[in-house]
Short mmCIF file of C-alpha atoms and ligand atoms in Angstrom, two decimals:
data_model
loop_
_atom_site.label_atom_id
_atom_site.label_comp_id
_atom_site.label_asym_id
_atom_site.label_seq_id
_atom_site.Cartn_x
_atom_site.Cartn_y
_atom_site.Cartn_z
CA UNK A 26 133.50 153.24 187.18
CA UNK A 27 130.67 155.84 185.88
CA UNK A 28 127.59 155.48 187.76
CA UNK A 29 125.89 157.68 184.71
CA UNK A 30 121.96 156.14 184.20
CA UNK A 31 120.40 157.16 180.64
CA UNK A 32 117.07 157.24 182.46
CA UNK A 33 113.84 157.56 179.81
CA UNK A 34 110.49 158.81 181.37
CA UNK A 35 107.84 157.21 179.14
CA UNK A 36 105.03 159.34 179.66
CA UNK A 37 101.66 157.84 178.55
CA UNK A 38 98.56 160.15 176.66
CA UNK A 39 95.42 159.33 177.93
CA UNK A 40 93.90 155.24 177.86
CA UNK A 41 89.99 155.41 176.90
CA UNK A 42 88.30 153.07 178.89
CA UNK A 43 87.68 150.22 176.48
CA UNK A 44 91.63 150.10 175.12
CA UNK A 45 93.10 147.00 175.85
CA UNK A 46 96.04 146.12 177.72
CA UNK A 47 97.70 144.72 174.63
CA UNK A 48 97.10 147.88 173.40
CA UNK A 49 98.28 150.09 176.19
CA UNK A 50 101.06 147.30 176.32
CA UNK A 51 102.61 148.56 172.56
CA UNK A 52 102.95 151.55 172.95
CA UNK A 53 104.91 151.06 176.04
CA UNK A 54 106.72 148.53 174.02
CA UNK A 55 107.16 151.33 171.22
CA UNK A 56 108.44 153.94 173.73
CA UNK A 57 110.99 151.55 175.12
CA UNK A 58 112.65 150.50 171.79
CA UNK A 59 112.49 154.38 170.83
CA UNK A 60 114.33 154.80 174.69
CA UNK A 61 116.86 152.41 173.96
CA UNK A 62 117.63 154.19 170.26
CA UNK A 63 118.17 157.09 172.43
CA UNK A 64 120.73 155.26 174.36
CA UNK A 65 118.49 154.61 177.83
CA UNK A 66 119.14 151.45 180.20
CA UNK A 67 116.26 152.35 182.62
CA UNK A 68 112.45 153.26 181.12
CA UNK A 69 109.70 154.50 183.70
CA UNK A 70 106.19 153.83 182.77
CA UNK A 71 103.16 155.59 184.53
CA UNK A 72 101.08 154.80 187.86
CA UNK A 73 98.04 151.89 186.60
CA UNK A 74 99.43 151.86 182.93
CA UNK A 75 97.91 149.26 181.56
CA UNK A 76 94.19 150.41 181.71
CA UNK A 77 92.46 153.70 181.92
CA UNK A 78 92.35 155.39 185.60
CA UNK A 79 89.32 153.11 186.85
CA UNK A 80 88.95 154.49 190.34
CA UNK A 81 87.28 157.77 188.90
CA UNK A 82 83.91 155.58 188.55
CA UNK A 83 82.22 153.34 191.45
CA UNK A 84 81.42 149.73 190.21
CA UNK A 85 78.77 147.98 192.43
CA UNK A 86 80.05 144.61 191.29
CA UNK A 87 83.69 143.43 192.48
CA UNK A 88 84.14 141.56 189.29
CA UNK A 89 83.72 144.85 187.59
CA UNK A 90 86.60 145.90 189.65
CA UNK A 91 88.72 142.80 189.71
CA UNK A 92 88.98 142.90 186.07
CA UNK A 93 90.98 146.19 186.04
CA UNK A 94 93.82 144.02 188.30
CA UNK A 95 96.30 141.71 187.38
CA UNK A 96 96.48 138.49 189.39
CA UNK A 97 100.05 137.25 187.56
CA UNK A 98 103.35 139.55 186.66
CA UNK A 99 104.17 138.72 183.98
CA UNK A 100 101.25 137.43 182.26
CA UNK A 101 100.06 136.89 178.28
CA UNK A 102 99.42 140.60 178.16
CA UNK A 103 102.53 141.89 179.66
CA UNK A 104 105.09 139.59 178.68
CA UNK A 105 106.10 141.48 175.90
CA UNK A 106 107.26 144.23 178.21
CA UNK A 107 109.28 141.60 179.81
CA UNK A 108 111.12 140.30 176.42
CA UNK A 109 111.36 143.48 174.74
CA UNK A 110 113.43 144.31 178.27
CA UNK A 111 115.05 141.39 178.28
CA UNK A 112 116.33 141.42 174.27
CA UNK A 113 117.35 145.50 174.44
CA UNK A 114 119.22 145.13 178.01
CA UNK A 115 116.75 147.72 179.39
CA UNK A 116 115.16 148.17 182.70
CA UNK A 117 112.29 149.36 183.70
CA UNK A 118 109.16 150.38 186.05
CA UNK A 119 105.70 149.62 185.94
CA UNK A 120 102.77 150.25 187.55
CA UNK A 121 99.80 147.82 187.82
CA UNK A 122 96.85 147.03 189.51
CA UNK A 123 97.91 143.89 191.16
CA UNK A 124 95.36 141.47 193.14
CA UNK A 125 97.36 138.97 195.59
CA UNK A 126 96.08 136.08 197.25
CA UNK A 127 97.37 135.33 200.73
CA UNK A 128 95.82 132.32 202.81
CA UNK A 129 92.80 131.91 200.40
CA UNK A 130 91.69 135.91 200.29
CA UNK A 131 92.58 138.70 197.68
CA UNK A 132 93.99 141.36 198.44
CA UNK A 133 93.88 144.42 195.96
CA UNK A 134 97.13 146.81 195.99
CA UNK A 135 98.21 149.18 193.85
CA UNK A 136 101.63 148.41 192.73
CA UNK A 137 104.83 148.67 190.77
CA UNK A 138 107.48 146.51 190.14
CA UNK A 139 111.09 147.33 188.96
CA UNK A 140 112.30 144.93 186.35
CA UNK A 141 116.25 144.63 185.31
CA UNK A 142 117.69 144.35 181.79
CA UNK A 143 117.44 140.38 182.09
CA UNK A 144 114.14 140.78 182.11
CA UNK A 145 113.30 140.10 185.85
CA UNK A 146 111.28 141.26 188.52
CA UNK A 147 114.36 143.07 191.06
CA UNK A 148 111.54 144.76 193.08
CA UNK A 149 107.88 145.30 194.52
CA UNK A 150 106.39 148.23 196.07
CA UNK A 151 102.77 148.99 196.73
CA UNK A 152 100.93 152.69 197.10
CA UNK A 153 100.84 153.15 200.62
CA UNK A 154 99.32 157.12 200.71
CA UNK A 155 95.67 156.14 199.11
CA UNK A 156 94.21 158.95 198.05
CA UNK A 157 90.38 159.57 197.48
CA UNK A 158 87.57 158.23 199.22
CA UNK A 159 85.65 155.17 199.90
CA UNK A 160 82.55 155.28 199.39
CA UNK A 161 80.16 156.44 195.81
CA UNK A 162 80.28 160.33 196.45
CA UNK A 163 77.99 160.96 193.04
CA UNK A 164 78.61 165.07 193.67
CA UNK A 165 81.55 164.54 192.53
CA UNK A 166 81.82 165.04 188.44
CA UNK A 167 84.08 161.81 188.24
CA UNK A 168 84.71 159.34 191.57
CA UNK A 169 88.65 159.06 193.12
CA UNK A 170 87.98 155.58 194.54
CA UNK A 171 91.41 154.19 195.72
CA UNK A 172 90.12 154.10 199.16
CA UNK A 173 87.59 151.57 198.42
CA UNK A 174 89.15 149.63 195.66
CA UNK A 175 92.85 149.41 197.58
CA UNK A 176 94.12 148.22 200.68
CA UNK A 177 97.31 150.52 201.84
CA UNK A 178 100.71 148.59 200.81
CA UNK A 179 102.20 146.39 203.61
CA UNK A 180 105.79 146.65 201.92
CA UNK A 181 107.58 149.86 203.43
CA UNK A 182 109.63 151.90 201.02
CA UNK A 183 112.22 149.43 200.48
CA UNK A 184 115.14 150.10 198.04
CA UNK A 185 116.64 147.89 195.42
CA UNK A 186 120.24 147.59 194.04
CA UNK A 187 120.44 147.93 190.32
CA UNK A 188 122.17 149.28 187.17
CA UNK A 189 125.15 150.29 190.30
CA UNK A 190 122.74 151.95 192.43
CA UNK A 191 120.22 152.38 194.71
CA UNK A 192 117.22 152.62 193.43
CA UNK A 193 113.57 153.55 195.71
CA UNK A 194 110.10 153.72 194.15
CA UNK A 195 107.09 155.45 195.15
CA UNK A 196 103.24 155.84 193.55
CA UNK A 197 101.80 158.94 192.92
CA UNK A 198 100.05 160.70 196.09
CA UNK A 199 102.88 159.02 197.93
CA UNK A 200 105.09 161.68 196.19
CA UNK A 201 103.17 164.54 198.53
CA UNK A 202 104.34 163.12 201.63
CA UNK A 203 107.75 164.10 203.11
CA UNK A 204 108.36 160.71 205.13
CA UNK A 205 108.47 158.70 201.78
CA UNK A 206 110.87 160.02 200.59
CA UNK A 207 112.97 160.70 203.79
CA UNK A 208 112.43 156.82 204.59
CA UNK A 209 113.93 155.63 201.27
CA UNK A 210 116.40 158.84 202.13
CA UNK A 211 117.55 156.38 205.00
CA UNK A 212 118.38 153.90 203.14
CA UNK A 213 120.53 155.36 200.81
CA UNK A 214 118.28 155.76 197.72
CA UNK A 215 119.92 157.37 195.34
CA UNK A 216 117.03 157.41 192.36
CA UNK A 217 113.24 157.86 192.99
CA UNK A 218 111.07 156.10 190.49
CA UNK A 219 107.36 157.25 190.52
CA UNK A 220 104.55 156.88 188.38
CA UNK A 221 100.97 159.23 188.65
CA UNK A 222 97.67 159.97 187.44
CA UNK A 223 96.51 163.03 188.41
CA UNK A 224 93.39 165.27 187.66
CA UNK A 225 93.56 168.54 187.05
CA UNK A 226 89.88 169.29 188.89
CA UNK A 227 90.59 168.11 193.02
CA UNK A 228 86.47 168.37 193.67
CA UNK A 229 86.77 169.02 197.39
CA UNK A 230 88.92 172.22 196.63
CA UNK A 231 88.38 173.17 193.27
CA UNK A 232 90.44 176.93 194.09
CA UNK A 233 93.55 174.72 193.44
CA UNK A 234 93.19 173.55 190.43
CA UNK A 235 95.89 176.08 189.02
CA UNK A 236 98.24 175.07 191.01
CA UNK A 237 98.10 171.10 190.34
CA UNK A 238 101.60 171.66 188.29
CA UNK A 239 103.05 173.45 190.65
CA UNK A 240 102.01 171.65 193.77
CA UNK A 241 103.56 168.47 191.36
CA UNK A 242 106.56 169.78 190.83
CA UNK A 243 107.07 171.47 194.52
CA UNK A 244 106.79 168.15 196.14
CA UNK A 245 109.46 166.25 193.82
CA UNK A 246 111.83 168.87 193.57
CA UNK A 247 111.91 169.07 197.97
CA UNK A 248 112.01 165.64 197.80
CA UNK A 249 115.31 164.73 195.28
CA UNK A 250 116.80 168.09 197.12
CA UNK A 251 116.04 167.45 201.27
CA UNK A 252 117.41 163.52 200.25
CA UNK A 253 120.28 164.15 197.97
CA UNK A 254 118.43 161.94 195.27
CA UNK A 255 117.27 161.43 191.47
CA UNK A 256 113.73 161.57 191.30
CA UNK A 257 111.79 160.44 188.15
CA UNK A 258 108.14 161.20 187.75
CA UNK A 259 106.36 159.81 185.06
CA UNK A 260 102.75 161.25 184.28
CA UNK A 261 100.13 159.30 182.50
CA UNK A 262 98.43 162.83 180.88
CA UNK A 263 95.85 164.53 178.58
CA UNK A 264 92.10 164.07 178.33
CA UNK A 265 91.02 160.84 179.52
CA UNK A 266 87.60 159.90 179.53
CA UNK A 267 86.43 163.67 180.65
CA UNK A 268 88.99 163.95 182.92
CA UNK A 269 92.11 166.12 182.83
CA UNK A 270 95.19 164.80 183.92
CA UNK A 271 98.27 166.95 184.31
CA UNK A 272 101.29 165.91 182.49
CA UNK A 273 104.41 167.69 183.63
CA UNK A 274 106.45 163.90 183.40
CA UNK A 275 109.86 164.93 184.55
CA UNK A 276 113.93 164.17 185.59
CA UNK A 277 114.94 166.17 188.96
CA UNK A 278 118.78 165.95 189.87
CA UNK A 279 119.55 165.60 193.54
CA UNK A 280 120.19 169.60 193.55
CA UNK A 281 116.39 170.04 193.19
CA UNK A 282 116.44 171.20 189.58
CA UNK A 283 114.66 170.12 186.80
CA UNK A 284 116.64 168.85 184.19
CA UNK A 285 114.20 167.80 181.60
CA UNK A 286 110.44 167.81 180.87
CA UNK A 287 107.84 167.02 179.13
CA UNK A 288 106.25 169.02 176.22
CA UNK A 289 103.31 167.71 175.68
CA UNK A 290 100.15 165.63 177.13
CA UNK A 291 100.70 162.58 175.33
CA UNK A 292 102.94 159.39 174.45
CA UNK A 293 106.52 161.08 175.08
CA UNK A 294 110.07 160.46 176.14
CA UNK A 295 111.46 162.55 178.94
CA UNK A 296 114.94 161.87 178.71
CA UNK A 297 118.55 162.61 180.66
CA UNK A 298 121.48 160.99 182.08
CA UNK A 299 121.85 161.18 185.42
CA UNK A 300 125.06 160.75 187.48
CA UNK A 301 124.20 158.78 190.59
CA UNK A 302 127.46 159.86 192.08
CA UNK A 303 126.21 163.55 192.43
CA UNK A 304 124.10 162.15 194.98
CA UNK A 305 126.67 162.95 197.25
CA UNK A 306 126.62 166.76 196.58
CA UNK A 307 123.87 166.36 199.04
CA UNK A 308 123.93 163.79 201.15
CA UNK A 309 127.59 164.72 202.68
CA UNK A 310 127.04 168.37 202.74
CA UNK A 311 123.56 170.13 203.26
CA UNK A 312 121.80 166.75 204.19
CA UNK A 313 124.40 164.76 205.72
CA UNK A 314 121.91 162.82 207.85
CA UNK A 315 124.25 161.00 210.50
CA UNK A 316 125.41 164.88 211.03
CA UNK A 317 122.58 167.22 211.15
CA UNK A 318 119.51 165.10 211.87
CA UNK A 319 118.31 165.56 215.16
CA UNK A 320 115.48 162.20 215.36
CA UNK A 321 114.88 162.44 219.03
CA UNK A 322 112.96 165.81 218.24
CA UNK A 323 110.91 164.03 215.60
CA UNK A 324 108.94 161.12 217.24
CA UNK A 325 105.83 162.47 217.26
CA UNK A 326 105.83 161.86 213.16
CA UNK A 327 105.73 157.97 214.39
CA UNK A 328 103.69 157.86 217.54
CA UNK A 329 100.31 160.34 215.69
CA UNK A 330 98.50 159.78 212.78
CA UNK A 331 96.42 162.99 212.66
CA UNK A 332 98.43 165.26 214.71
CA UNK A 333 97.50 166.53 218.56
CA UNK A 334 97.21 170.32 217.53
N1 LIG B 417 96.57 158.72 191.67
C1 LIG B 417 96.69 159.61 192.69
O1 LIG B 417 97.19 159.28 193.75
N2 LIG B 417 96.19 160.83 192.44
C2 LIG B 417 96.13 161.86 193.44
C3 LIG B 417 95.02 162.78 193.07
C4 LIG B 417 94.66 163.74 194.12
S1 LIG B 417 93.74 163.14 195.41
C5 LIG B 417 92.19 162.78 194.83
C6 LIG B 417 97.42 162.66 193.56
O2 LIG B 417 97.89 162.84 194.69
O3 LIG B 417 97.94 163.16 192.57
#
């Protein structure tokens, strides 16, 4: 049986501060029918893609915050993701703002969900690299926040089966760190979903700024290549309330190479079909982990946090 996914990356232009959700939420809807005229069964949507990138400002009142998350998925706003899914037989991934409540507190996680062609939620993972930092740094020409408004996920990397496969997701700054992807690696992923917002201008080191596509592409590539996986990042892009984000929305084969990319900084559909089965080019030749990996030389990554150099 062909394991071939027609996978659409649905990059997202920039979302001003005061569009809606409903808003936000037709386009998306617009780029998945578009996807499925194109022939895709699996649409990925960007990191927080239903409002603009709120951690860039500090908000001294929680409500302020709490009304950038979601407390139900679906809900009124959303649910026409979920039907227009549901009626074209199309999955897809989101990413949200999501605010839980466990034993009478909220907890505030940033989150995406992958939903099947029925329409129904198949899988949950929340950001676990946060980014940023926690407290108002007013230096700074716009705020990266996540440390304050997040707490780090408390879900793992899990992996789901779908659409025949194996299927892993991760949240932008996660997509910079090599154990995320070697964990869902592990476990057999075979097709990295991740969404990201990400400014062009990193205040603390502004002498990188020209190399924000590269240093996107770099890490995505080494991961699909050093786990024998898919890996589909999906930018949200262009000018968005002052603030630069890099596009660069792309499909990487399991080889490492780019097969398709996005043109342009603003609503677009990245789009390729990707054999799952070539996952094995990898994984039972260059990185055939039960043959080459050597994990009793690698417990320090699990027993340090910052290193003992
Ligand atoms: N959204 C997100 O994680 N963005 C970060 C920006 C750099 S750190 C302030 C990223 O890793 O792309």
């Amino acid at each position: 049986m062909s394991r071939i996914v027609t996978v659409a990356a649905a990059q997202l232009g920039p979302i001003a501060r005061d569009e809606s959700r409903r808003s936000a939420v037709r386009r998306m809807v617009a780029l998945m029918r578009e996807a499925k005229d194109r022939g895709a069964g699996l649409v990925v949507f960007p990191e927080l893609a239903l409002t603009t990138f709120f951690p860039r400002w500090y908000f001294e009142r929680q409500s302020d915050v709490d009304a950038y998350f979601e407390r139900h998925m679906p809900n009124g706003d959303t649910q026409p993701l979920f039907d227009t899914a549901a009626d074209l037989g199309v999955a897809f991934y989101l990413g949200y703002a999501e605010l839980a409540e466990h034993d009478g507190q909220d907890h505030h996680f940033n989150t995406s969900i992958l939903v099947d062609g029925s329409g129904t939620v198949v899988g949950k993972y929340r950001k676990v690299h946060l980014p940023g930092h926690a407290e108002h740094e007013p230096w700074r020409p716009f705020q990266h926040l996540e440390k304050r408004y997040f707490e780090a996920g408390d879900l793992g990397f899990p992996v789901f089966d779908m659409l025949g496969g194996k299927f892993g997701m991760c949240i932008c700054n996660d997509r910079r760190w090599p154990e995320t992807f070697r964990v869902m690696g592990l476990r057999g992923c075979e097709m990295v979903l991740l969404g990201y917002n990400t400014p062009r201008h990193y205040p603390p080191a502004p002498e990188h700024d020209h190399l924000q596509d590269f240093h996107n592409h770099l890490v995505m590539q080494a991961g699909a290549y050093q786990n024998g996986t898919w890996v589909v990042g999906v930018a949200k892009a262009g000018r968005e309330e002052d603030c630069d984000l890099i596009g660069g929305s792309c499909i990487i084969a399991p080889t490492g190479e780019i097969v398709a990319q996005a043109k342009t900084l603003e609503d677009e559909l990245v789009m390729a079909d990707c054999d799952l089965d070539r996952c094995q080019e990898i994984k039972t030749n260059i990185f055939n982990f039960a043959l080459h990996r050597e994990p009793e030389n690698y417990r320090l990554i699990v027993e340090t946090k910052g290193g003992i150099g």
